[in-house]
Amino acid sequence: MSAFTTQTATASTMPSPISAELPAGGGAGIGSLREEAAKAGLIIGSGAIKGMTTDDGRPPNYLAEPQFAQVLAAQFNSLSPENDMKWQFVEPAEGVFDFEGLDRLAAFGEAHHMQVKGHGLISGCCNPDYLTAKINNPGLFRAAMVKHFNKIMKRYKGKMDRWDVVTEALETMGGGLQHNDFYKALGPDYIAEAFKIAHNADPKAKLFLNENLVESLPGKRQELYDLVSGLVAAGVPINGVALQMHETIQGPPPGVITEMTNFFHSKGLEVSIAELDVHTLDSVTQAQIYGDVVTEALNAGIKEISVWGFTDKHLYTWLPGAKPLMFDENYNPKPAYFAVRDALRNFVAKTPATQPVAVPSKGQSKRHFVTSD
């Protein structure tokens, strides 16, 4: 999911460490999603965090905004980039890497005791000409993937413990695999190849397949079941499925999140909600959807929920007039925030106390693989 906005930042320096006790823009007393999640050992994160500079026309460095940085650190224990890791941004010229934005995100996570997820190793968009020029030579194309994955994953080994390796493999409305650049070069096996390459680059990292709209489209949901089942049966080193959950007008049918979670858990895989936002035209409906999604996800056994940005100051929407995030443009919490906070509190109230999720995990994933490259 790519979301470009026209907001600008005016500085590029790293904010000083911020206490998770600081209140959000709405003032003291609203509580902290991070504090509630820690009580039950949950990951509550925000994606679409941009660390890139602005002097070359690319998206802004949100972390330069003191209030953005304050709310992010106070409310979340995890973060992930939006476009900073897409191929053309991180390796704009072959063999020439631009890690400024990703380094900034990793440093912010470390400074504020947050986990950092790598997002966007393979995407349908943002592939540079020098890569697409290799489509007709599968050997060269695969070699470029190996070099690209190794360079990125080894740089952030121990700093990013889980990765969205392949994003949006299926056609948007269903109908099979997208015939993206990777499919054109390597055929349908490119997904398995990508996971094997990523696993070899960092054998301890958790590797996820990231997909959208499966909660709303039964046919596409079955395609995802079939795709993932095939990968697991073939011994591909996949550790989990990341459900994007960009909701528009209405939420998913009740029970669908539970169904999907049960299915993937039965395959030995983790399930996360990776990009939650809610595009509606009224705040009451929006809050209800946020609360329902988080409640069902937690009850189904999902341990990681990330929203796709948190302030409408940097919103992206395909629904004119919608403001899909939990904080308004001035960082005040909206009804959606309180719905998520209360869903967490209700879950924590019935969950035995556990170790807080506050620092990057470095343990083995559920499934361990030995592969050769």
Coordinates of C-alpha atoms in Angstrom, one line a residue:
M1 CA 0.0 0.0 0.0
S2 CA 1.7 3.2 -1.2
A3 CA 0.4 6.6 0.0
F4 CA 2.0 9.8 -1.0
T5 CA 1.0 13.1 0.5
T6 CA 2.0 16.7 0.0
Q7 CA 2.8 17.5 3.7
T8 CA 6.2 18.9 4.3
A9 CA 8.6 18.9 7.2
T10 CA 11.1 21.6 8.1
A11 CA 13.9 19.7 9.9
S12 CA 15.7 16.5 9.5
T13 CA 17.3 16.0 12.9
M14 CA 16.5 13.1 15.2
P15 CA 14.3 14.1 18.1
S16 CA 15.6 13.4 21.6
P17 CA 14.3 10.3 23.4
I18 CA 10.7 10.7 24.5
S19 CA 9.1 9.1 27.5
A20 CA 6.1 6.8 26.8
E21 CA 4.4 8.5 29.7
L22 CA 4.0 11.7 27.7
P23 CA 0.3 12.5 26.9
A24 CA -0.8 12.7 23.3
G25 CA -2.1 15.9 21.6
G26 CA -5.4 15.7 23.3
G27 CA -3.9 16.3 26.8
A28 CA -3.3 14.3 29.9
G29 CA -5.6 11.5 30.9
I30 CA -6.5 9.9 27.6
G31 CA -4.3 6.9 28.3
S32 CA -1.7 5.1 26.1
L33 CA -2.3 2.3 23.6
R34 CA 1.3 1.4 24.2
E35 CA 0.8 1.0 28.0
E36 CA -2.3 -1.1 27.5
A37 CA -0.7 -3.3 24.9
A38 CA 2.3 -3.9 27.1
K39 CA 0.2 -5.4 29.9
A40 CA -0.8 -8.3 27.6
G41 CA 2.5 -8.6 25.6
L42 CA 0.9 -7.2 22.5
I43 CA 2.5 -5.2 19.6
I44 CA 0.6 -2.0 18.8
G45 CA 2.3 -0.2 16.0
S46 CA 2.0 2.5 13.4
G47 CA 3.1 2.0 9.8
A48 CA 3.5 4.6 7.0
I49 CA 6.2 6.4 9.1
K50 CA 8.3 8.4 6.6
G51 CA 11.9 9.1 7.4
M52 CA 13.1 10.4 4.1
T53 CA 14.4 13.9 3.6
T54 CA 12.6 16.5 1.6
D55 CA 15.3 18.2 -0.5
D56 CA 14.8 16.0 -3.5
G57 CA 11.0 16.1 -3.8
R58 CA 10.4 12.9 -2.0
P59 CA 7.9 12.5 0.9
P60 CA 8.7 14.3 4.1
N61 CA 10.5 13.2 7.2
Y62 CA 7.6 13.0 9.7
L63 CA 10.0 12.3 12.6
A64 CA 11.3 15.9 12.3
E65 CA 7.9 17.1 13.6
P66 CA 8.2 17.2 17.5
Q67 CA 4.5 16.5 18.1
F68 CA 4.4 13.6 15.6
A69 CA 7.5 12.0 17.3
Q70 CA 6.0 12.6 20.7
V71 CA 2.7 10.9 20.0
L72 CA 4.3 8.1 18.0
A73 CA 6.6 7.2 20.9
A74 CA 4.0 7.6 23.6
Q75 CA 1.2 5.6 21.9
F76 CA 3.0 2.8 20.0
N77 CA 5.7 0.2 20.7
S78 CA 6.4 -0.6 17.0
L79 CA 6.8 1.3 13.8
S80 CA 7.4 0.5 10.1
P81 CA 8.2 2.5 7.0
E82 CA 5.9 3.3 4.1
N83 CA 7.9 3.9 0.9
D84 CA 11.4 4.1 2.4
M85 CA 12.1 0.4 1.7
K86 CA 10.5 0.2 -1.8
W87 CA 13.2 -0.7 -4.3
Q88 CA 13.5 2.5 -6.2
F89 CA 13.8 4.6 -3.0
V90 CA 16.4 2.4 -1.2
E91 CA 18.4 1.5 -4.2
P92 CA 17.8 4.3 -6.7
A93 CA 20.8 3.3 -8.9
E94 CA 22.1 -0.2 -9.1
G95 CA 24.4 -0.9 -6.2
V96 CA 23.9 2.6 -4.8
F97 CA 21.8 2.5 -1.6
D98 CA 20.1 5.4 0.2
F99 CA 19.6 4.3 3.8
E100 CA 19.0 7.7 5.3
G101 CA 15.3 7.3 5.9
L102 CA 15.5 3.7 7.1
D103 CA 18.4 4.5 9.4
R104 CA 16.4 7.3 10.9
L105 CA 13.5 5.0 11.6
A106 CA 15.7 2.3 13.1
A107 CA 17.4 4.9 15.3
F108 CA 14.1 6.3 16.5
G109 CA 12.9 2.8 17.3
E110 CA 16.0 2.0 19.3
A111 CA 15.9 5.4 21.2
H112 CA 12.3 4.8 22.2
H113 CA 12.4 1.1 22.8
M114 CA 10.2 0.2 19.9
Q115 CA 10.2 -2.7 17.6
V116 CA 10.8 -1.9 13.9
K117 CA 9.4 -3.9 11.1
G118 CA 10.8 -4.0 7.6
H119 CA 8.1 -3.3 5.0
G120 CA 8.2 -3.5 1.3
L121 CA 11.1 -5.7 0.1
I122 CA 9.0 -6.7 -2.9
S123 CA 6.2 -4.5 -4.1
G124 CA 4.2 -4.2 -7.3
C125 CA 5.2 -0.6 -7.6
C126 CA 8.4 1.4 -7.4
N127 CA 10.8 -0.9 -9.3
P128 CA 13.6 1.0 -11.1
D129 CA 14.4 0.7 -14.8
Y130 CA 17.7 -1.1 -14.1
L131 CA 15.8 -3.9 -12.4
T132 CA 13.0 -4.2 -15.0
A133 CA 15.6 -4.3 -17.7
K134 CA 16.6 -7.8 -16.4
I135 CA 13.2 -9.3 -16.7
N136 CA 14.1 -11.3 -19.7
N137 CA 17.2 -12.8 -17.9
P138 CA 15.9 -14.7 -14.9
G139 CA 19.4 -15.4 -13.6
L140 CA 20.5 -11.8 -13.6
F141 CA 17.1 -10.8 -12.1
R142 CA 17.4 -13.3 -9.3
A143 CA 21.0 -12.3 -8.6
A144 CA 19.8 -8.6 -8.2
M145 CA 17.2 -9.8 -5.7
V146 CA 19.9 -11.6 -3.7
K147 CA 22.2 -8.6 -3.6
H148 CA 19.3 -6.3 -2.7
F149 CA 17.9 -8.4 0.1
N150 CA 21.3 -9.2 1.6
K151 CA 22.4 -5.5 1.6
I152 CA 19.2 -4.4 3.3
M153 CA 18.5 -7.3 5.7
K154 CA 22.1 -7.6 6.9
R155 CA 22.3 -3.9 7.6
Y156 CA 19.3 -4.1 9.9
K157 CA 19.8 -7.5 11.4
G158 CA 19.0 -7.2 15.0
K159 CA 17.3 -3.9 14.4
M160 CA 14.4 -5.1 12.3
D161 CA 13.2 -8.5 13.5
R162 CA 10.3 -9.1 11.0
W163 CA 9.7 -8.3 7.4
D164 CA 6.9 -8.0 4.9
V165 CA 8.8 -9.9 2.2
V166 CA 6.1 -9.9 -0.5
T167 CA 3.3 -7.3 -0.6
E168 CA 0.1 -7.7 -2.5
A169 CA 0.9 -10.8 -4.5
L170 CA -2.7 -11.3 -5.6
E171 CA -4.7 -9.2 -8.0
T172 CA -6.5 -6.4 -6.2
M173 CA -10.0 -7.7 -6.6
G174 CA -8.9 -11.4 -6.8
G175 CA -8.2 -13.4 -9.9
G176 CA -4.8 -15.0 -9.3
L177 CA -1.3 -13.7 -8.9
Q178 CA -0.5 -10.2 -10.1
H179 CA 1.8 -10.4 -13.1
N180 CA 4.2 -7.9 -11.6
D181 CA 7.8 -7.5 -12.6
F182 CA 8.9 -10.4 -10.3
Y183 CA 6.3 -12.7 -11.8
K184 CA 7.4 -11.7 -15.3
A185 CA 11.0 -12.5 -14.6
L186 CA 10.7 -15.6 -12.4
G187 CA 7.1 -16.9 -12.9
P188 CA 4.8 -17.8 -10.0
D189 CA 7.7 -19.3 -8.0
Y190 CA 9.1 -15.8 -7.4
I191 CA 7.2 -15.7 -4.0
A192 CA 8.9 -18.8 -2.8
E193 CA 12.3 -17.6 -4.1
A194 CA 11.8 -14.3 -2.3
F195 CA 11.2 -16.0 1.0
K196 CA 14.2 -18.3 0.6
I197 CA 16.5 -15.4 -0.3
A198 CA 15.2 -13.4 2.7
H199 CA 15.6 -16.3 5.1
N200 CA 19.2 -16.9 3.9
A201 CA 19.9 -13.2 4.5
D202 CA 18.6 -13.3 8.1
P203 CA 17.7 -16.8 9.3
K204 CA 16.3 -15.6 12.6
A205 CA 13.9 -12.9 11.2
K206 CA 10.2 -13.5 10.9
L207 CA 9.0 -13.4 7.3
F208 CA 5.5 -12.3 6.3
L209 CA 3.3 -12.2 3.2
N210 CA 1.3 -9.0 3.2
E211 CA -2.1 -8.9 1.4
N212 CA -5.1 -6.6 1.1
L213 CA -8.9 -6.9 0.8
V214 CA -9.1 -10.6 1.7
E215 CA -11.4 -9.8 4.6
S216 CA -13.9 -8.4 2.2
L217 CA -13.6 -10.6 -0.9
P218 CA -14.3 -14.3 -0.3
G219 CA -12.8 -15.4 -3.6
K220 CA -9.6 -13.6 -2.9
R221 CA -9.5 -14.9 0.6
Q222 CA -9.6 -18.5 -0.7
E223 CA -6.8 -17.6 -3.2
L224 CA -4.7 -16.5 -0.3
Y225 CA -5.5 -19.7 1.6
D226 CA -4.4 -21.7 -1.4
L227 CA -1.3 -19.7 -2.0
V228 CA -0.1 -19.9 1.6
S229 CA -1.0 -23.5 2.0
G230 CA 1.2 -24.3 -1.0
L231 CA 4.1 -22.4 0.4
V232 CA 3.9 -24.1 3.7
A233 CA 3.5 -27.6 2.1
A234 CA 6.6 -26.9 0.0
G235 CA 8.7 -26.0 3.1
V236 CA 9.1 -22.3 2.1
P237 CA 10.4 -20.3 5.1
I238 CA 7.3 -18.2 5.7
N239 CA 6.4 -17.3 9.3
G240 CA 3.2 -15.3 9.0
V241 CA 0.5 -13.5 7.1
A242 CA 0.0 -9.7 7.4
L243 CA -3.5 -8.6 6.8
Q244 CA -3.6 -5.0 5.6
M245 CA -7.2 -4.1 6.6
H246 CA -7.9 -0.9 4.8
E247 CA -11.6 -0.6 5.6
T248 CA -13.9 1.6 3.5
I249 CA -17.5 2.6 4.6
Q250 CA -18.0 -0.6 6.5
G251 CA -15.9 -3.1 8.4
P252 CA -15.3 -6.8 7.6
P253 CA -18.2 -9.2 8.2
P254 CA -18.2 -10.5 11.8
G255 CA -16.2 -13.6 12.2
V256 CA -14.0 -13.3 9.1
I257 CA -11.0 -12.2 11.1
T258 CA -11.4 -15.1 13.4
E259 CA -11.8 -17.5 10.4
M260 CA -8.6 -16.3 8.7
T261 CA -6.6 -16.3 12.0
N262 CA -7.7 -19.9 12.7
F263 CA -6.8 -21.0 9.2
F264 CA -3.3 -19.6 9.3
H265 CA -2.7 -20.7 12.9
S266 CA -3.6 -24.2 11.8
K267 CA -0.7 -23.9 9.3
G268 CA 1.7 -22.9 12.1
L269 CA 1.8 -19.3 11.0
E270 CA 1.4 -16.0 12.8
V271 CA -1.2 -13.5 11.8
S272 CA -0.9 -9.7 12.1
I273 CA -3.0 -6.8 11.2
A274 CA -0.5 -4.6 9.4
E275 CA -2.1 -1.5 7.9
L276 CA -5.4 -0.8 9.7
D277 CA -7.2 2.4 8.8
V278 CA -10.9 3.2 8.3
H279 CA -12.2 5.4 5.5
T280 CA -15.7 6.7 6.4
L281 CA -17.5 10.0 6.4
D282 CA -18.6 10.0 10.0
S283 CA -16.6 9.5 13.2
V284 CA -19.2 7.3 15.0
T285 CA -19.1 4.6 12.2
Q286 CA -15.3 4.9 12.0
A287 CA -14.9 4.4 15.8
Q288 CA -17.2 1.4 15.7
I289 CA -15.2 -0.3 12.9
Y290 CA -11.9 0.4 14.6
G291 CA -13.2 -1.0 17.9
D292 CA -14.8 -4.1 16.3
V293 CA -11.7 -5.0 14.2
V294 CA -9.3 -4.7 17.2
T295 CA -11.7 -6.6 19.5
E296 CA -12.2 -9.5 17.2
A297 CA -8.5 -9.6 16.2
L298 CA -7.4 -9.8 19.8
N299 CA -10.0 -12.4 20.8
A300 CA -8.9 -14.5 17.8
G301 CA -5.3 -14.6 19.0
I302 CA -3.7 -11.9 16.9
K303 CA -0.7 -10.4 18.9
E304 CA 0.3 -7.6 16.5
I305 CA -1.9 -4.8 15.3
S306 CA -0.5 -1.8 13.3
V307 CA -2.4 1.2 12.0
W308 CA -1.4 2.8 8.7
G309 CA -0.4 6.1 10.1
F310 CA -2.1 7.8 13.1
T311 CA -2.7 11.5 12.3
D312 CA -5.0 13.0 9.7
K313 CA -2.3 15.6 9.2
H314 CA -0.6 13.1 6.9
L315 CA -3.7 11.2 5.7
Y316 CA -4.1 9.4 2.4
T317 CA -7.6 8.3 1.3
W318 CA -9.4 7.2 -1.8
L319 CA -12.7 8.3 -0.3
P320 CA -13.1 12.1 -0.8
G321 CA -13.7 13.8 2.5
A322 CA -12.6 10.8 4.6
K323 CA -10.2 11.2 7.5
P324 CA -9.2 7.6 8.2
L325 CA -6.8 7.9 11.2
M326 CA -7.2 7.9 15.0
F327 CA -5.8 11.4 15.7
D328 CA -6.9 14.6 13.9
E329 CA -4.7 17.1 12.1
N330 CA -3.7 18.7 15.5
Y331 CA -2.9 15.4 17.1
N332 CA -6.1 15.3 19.2
P333 CA -7.5 11.8 19.7
K334 CA -10.7 11.1 17.8
P335 CA -13.5 8.7 18.9
A336 CA -11.6 6.0 16.9
Y337 CA -8.7 6.3 19.3
F338 CA -10.9 5.7 22.4
A339 CA -12.5 2.7 20.7
V340 CA -9.1 1.1 20.2
R341 CA -7.9 2.1 23.6
D342 CA -11.1 0.6 25.2
A343 CA -10.8 -2.6 23.1
L344 CA -7.2 -3.0 24.4
R345 CA -8.3 -2.3 28.0
N346 CA -11.1 -4.8 27.8
F347 CA -8.8 -7.5 26.4
V348 CA -6.1 -6.8 29.0
A349 CA -8.7 -7.0 31.8
K350 CA -9.4 -10.6 31.0
T351 CA -5.8 -11.6 30.1
P352 CA -3.2 -12.7 32.6
A353 CA -0.3 -10.3 33.0
T354 CA 2.6 -11.0 30.8
Q355 CA 6.0 -9.5 29.8
P356 CA 5.6 -6.1 28.1
V357 CA 6.5 -5.8 24.4
A358 CA 9.0 -2.9 24.5
V359 CA 12.2 -3.9 22.8
P360 CA 13.0 -5.7 19.5
S361 CA 12.7 -9.4 19.9
K362 CA 15.6 -11.5 18.8
G363 CA 14.3 -15.0 19.4
Q364 CA 13.6 -17.7 16.9
S365 CA 10.3 -17.6 15.1
K366 CA 7.7 -20.4 15.5
R367 CA 8.9 -22.3 12.5
H368 CA 12.6 -23.0 11.8
F369 CA 13.9 -23.8 8.4
V370 CA 17.2 -24.8 6.9
T371 CA 17.5 -23.9 3.3
S372 CA 20.3 -23.6 0.8
D373 CA 20.7 -20.9 -1.8

